[in-house]
Coordinates of C-alpha atoms in Angstrom, one line a residue:
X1 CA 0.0 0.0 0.0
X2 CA 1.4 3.5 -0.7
X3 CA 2.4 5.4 2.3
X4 CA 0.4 8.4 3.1
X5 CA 2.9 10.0 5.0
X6 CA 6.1 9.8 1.9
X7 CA 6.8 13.3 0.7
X8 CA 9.3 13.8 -2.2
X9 CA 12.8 14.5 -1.3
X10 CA 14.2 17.9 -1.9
X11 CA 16.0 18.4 -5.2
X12 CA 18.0 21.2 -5.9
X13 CA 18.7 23.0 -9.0
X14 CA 22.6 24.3 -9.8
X15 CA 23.6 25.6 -12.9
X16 CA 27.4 24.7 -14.7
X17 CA 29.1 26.6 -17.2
X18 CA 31.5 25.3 -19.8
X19 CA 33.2 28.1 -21.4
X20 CA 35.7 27.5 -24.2
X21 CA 38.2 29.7 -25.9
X22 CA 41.6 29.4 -28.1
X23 CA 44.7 30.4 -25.9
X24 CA 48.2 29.9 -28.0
X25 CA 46.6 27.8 -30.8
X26 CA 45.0 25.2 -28.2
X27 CA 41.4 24.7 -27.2
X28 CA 40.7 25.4 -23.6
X29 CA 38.5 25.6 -20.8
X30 CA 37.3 27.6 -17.8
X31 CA 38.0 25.9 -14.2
X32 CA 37.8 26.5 -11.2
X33 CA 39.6 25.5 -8.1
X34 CA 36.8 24.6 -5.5
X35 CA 37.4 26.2 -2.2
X36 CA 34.7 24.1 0.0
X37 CA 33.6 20.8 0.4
X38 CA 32.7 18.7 -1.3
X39 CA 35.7 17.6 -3.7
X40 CA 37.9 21.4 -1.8
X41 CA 40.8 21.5 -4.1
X42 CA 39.6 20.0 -7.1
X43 CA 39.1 21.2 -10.3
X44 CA 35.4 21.8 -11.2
X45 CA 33.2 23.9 -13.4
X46 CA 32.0 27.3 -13.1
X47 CA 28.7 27.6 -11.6
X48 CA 26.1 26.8 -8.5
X49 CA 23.1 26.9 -6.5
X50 CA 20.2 28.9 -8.0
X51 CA 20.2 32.2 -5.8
X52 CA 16.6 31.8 -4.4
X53 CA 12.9 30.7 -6.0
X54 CA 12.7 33.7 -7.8
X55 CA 16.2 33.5 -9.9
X56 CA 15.7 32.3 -13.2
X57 CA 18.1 30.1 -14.7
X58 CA 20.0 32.2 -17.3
X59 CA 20.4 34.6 -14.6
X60 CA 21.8 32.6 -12.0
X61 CA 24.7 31.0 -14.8
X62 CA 25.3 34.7 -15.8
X63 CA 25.7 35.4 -12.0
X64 CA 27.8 32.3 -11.7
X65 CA 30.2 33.0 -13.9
X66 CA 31.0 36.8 -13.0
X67 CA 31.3 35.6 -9.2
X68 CA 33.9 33.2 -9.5
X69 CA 35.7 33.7 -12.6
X70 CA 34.9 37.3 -12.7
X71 CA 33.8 37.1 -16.5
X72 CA 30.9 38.8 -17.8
X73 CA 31.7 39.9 -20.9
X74 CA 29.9 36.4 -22.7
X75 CA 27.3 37.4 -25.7
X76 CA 25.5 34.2 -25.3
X77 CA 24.9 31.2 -23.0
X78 CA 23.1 28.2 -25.1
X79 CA 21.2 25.7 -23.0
X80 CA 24.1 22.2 -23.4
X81 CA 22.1 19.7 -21.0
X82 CA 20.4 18.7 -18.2
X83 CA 22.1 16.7 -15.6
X84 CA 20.4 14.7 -12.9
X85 CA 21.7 11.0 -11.9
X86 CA 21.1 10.7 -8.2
X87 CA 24.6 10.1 -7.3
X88 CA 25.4 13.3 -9.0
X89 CA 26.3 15.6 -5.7
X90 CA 27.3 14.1 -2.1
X91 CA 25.3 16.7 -0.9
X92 CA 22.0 15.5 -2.1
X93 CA 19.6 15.4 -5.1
X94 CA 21.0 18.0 -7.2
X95 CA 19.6 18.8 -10.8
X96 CA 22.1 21.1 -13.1
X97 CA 21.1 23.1 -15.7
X98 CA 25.0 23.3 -18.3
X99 CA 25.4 25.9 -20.3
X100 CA 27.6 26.4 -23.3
X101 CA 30.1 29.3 -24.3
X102 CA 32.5 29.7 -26.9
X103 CA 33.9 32.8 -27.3
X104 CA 37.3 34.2 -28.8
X105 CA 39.8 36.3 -26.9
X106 CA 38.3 36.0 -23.5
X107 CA 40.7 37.7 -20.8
X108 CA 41.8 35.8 -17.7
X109 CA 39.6 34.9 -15.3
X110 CA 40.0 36.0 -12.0
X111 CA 38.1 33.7 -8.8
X112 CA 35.9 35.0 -6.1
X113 CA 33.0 33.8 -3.8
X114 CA 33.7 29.5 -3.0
X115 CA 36.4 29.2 -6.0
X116 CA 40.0 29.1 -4.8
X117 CA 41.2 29.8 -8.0
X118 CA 40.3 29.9 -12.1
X119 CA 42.1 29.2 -15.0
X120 CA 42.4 28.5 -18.3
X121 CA 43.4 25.0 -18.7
X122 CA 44.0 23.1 -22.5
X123 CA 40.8 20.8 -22.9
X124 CA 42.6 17.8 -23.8
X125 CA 44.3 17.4 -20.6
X126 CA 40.8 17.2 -19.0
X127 CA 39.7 15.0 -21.6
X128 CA 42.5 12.8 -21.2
X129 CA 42.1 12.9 -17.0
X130 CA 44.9 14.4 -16.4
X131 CA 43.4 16.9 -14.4
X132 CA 40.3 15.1 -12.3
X133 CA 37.1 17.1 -12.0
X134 CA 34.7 17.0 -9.5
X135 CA 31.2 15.6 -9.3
X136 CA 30.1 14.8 -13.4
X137 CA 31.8 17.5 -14.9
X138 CA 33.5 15.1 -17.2
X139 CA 30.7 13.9 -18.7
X140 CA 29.3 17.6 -19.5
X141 CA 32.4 18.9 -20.2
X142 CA 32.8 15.9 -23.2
X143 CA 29.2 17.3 -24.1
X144 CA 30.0 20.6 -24.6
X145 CA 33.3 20.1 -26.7
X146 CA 31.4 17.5 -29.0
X147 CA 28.7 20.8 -29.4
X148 CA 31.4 23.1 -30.0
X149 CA 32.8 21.1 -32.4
X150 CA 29.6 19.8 -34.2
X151 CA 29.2 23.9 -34.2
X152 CA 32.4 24.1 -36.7
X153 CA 31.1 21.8 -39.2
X154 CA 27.6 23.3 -39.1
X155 CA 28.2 27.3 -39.1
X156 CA 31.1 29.8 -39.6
X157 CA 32.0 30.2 -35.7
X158 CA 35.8 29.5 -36.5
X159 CA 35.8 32.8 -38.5
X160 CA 35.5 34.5 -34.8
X161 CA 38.7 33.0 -33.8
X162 CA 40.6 34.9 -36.5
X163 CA 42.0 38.4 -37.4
X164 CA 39.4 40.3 -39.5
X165 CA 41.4 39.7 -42.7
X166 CA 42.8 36.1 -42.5
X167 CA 44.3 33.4 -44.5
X168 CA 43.0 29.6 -45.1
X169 CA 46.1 29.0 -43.0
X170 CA 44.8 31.1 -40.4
X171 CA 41.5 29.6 -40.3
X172 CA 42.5 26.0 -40.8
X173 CA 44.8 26.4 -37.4
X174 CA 41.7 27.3 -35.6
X175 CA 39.6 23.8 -36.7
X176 CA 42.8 21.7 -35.9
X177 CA 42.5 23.4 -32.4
X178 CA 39.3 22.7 -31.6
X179 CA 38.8 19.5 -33.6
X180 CA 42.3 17.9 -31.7
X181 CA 43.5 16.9 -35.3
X182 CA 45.4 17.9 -38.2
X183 CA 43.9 18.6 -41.4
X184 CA 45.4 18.1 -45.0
X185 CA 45.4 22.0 -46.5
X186 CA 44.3 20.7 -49.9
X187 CA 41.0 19.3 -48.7
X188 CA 40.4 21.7 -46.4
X189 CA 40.7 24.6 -48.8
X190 CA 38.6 22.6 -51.2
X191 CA 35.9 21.8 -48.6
X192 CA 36.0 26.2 -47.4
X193 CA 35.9 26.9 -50.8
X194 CA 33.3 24.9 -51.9
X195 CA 30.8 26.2 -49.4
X196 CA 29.1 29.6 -50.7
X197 CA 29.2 32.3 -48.9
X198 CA 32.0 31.4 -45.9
X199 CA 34.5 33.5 -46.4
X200 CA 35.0 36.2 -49.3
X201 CA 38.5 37.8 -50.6
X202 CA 39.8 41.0 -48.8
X203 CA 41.8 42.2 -50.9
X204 CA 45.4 41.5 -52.1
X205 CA 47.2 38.5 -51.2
X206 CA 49.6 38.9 -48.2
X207 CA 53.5 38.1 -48.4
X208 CA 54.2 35.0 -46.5
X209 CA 58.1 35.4 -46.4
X210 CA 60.0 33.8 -49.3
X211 CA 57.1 31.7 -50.4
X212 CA 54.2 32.6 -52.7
X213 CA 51.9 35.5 -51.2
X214 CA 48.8 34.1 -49.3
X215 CA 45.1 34.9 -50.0
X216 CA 43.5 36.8 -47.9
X217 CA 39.6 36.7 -46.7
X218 CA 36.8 37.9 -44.7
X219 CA 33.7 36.2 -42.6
X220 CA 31.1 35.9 -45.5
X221 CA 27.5 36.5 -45.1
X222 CA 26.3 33.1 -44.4
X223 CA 26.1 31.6 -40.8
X224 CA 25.0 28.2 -41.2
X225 CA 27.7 26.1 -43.4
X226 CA 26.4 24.2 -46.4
X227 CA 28.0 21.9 -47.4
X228 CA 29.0 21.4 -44.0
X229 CA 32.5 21.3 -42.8
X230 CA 32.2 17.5 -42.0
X231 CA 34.7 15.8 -39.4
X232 CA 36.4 12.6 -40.3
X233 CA 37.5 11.9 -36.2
X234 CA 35.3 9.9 -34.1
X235 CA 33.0 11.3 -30.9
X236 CA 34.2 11.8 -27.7
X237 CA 34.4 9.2 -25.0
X238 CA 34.7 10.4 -21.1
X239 CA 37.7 9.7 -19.0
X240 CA 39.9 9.1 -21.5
X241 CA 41.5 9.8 -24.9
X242 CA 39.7 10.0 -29.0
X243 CA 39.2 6.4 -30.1

């Protein structure tokens, strides 16, 4: 027979924030160094407890993220997942809202409030554990650099990362970055090329040295890539390296 007297147990809501950028031609993340239990000392995600009832959620990851990493200067924050095994949090049932960020030429971040420290740190020594995160972050920070990659084959965010005039060179360094694999110039050219709209010539081409001056482009008009930019690496797997 059900018991009358069973209520529900409390669930929280927390958001987390994975924030990406380039830093010296390598894809990496914002982390924090937690300053209270549970997991003091390790290195987490940005983010938290929901303020009170009447925070919404964009709000409190906004509020996260300018409290201990002292960043506010984001555009946009797009909804990764929802996170919400039981086992989650020590601390109790705890339901996180991620968020996704990736932004060029973010400055560096400075900690406040329960974070011991934050830093930029390369996302393939996460990916690889070689620097252990608390709670699941793992598993959403694998989900937000699969979206962030997806989002280089599927619209022209890589422009971003690159000089207002640039060369294929330029912008083929920025989809080996976040990708985590080198790319043969030829087909990459052919593929950028190929898609209408992508980038357009700027002008003159640039000397590169003693070799043959480089072309030079712009971001074109079109945001969403077609043809698509297509990977040929597999998907992620947590806690360890690309199979």
């Amino acid at each position: 027979m059900p018991d009358d007297n069973w209520e529900p147990p409390p669930i929280l809501l927390a958001v987390d924030l994975v924030i990406l950028t380039l830093r010296g031609g390598r894809l990496c993340l914002l982390l924090v160094r937690r300053g209270i239990e549970p997991f003091v000392g390790r290195a987490a995600l940005p983010g938290g407890f929901l303020a009170d009832e009447r925070e919404d959620i964009l709000s409190a990851a906004r509020r996260e993220l300018r409290e201990e990493a002292g960043l506010t200067d984001i555009p946009h924050l797009e909804q990764l997942g929802t996170y919400g095994d039981p086992d989650r949090d020590p601390r109790g049932r705890v339901v996180s809202v991620a968020h996704l960020a990736v932004v060029p030429r973010l400055p560096e971040p400075v900690s406040g409030t329960d974070a011991a420290a934050a830093e930029w740190t390369p996302v393939d020594d996460v990916l690889a554990a070689r620097v252990p995160l608390a709670f699941d972050h793992l598993r959403i920070v694998v989900d937000g650099v699969e979206r962030a990659r997806s989002k280089l084959e599927h619209t022209n965010l890589a422009t971003a990362f690159c000089p207002e005039v640039f060369t294929l060179t330029e912008l083929q360094q920025v989809y080996e970055a976040v990708w985590a694999t080198p790319l043969d110039p030829r087909n990459f050219y052919r593929k950028v090329q190929s898609t209408k709209g992508f980038v357009v010539p700027a002008g003159p081409p640039r000397a590169a040295g003693t070799g043959r001056p480089a072309r030079v482009y712009r971001a074109g008009p079109r945001r969403n890539l077609y043809p698509p930019m297509i990977r040929t690496v597999p998907t992620l797997a947590a806690g360890g390296d690309e199979r």
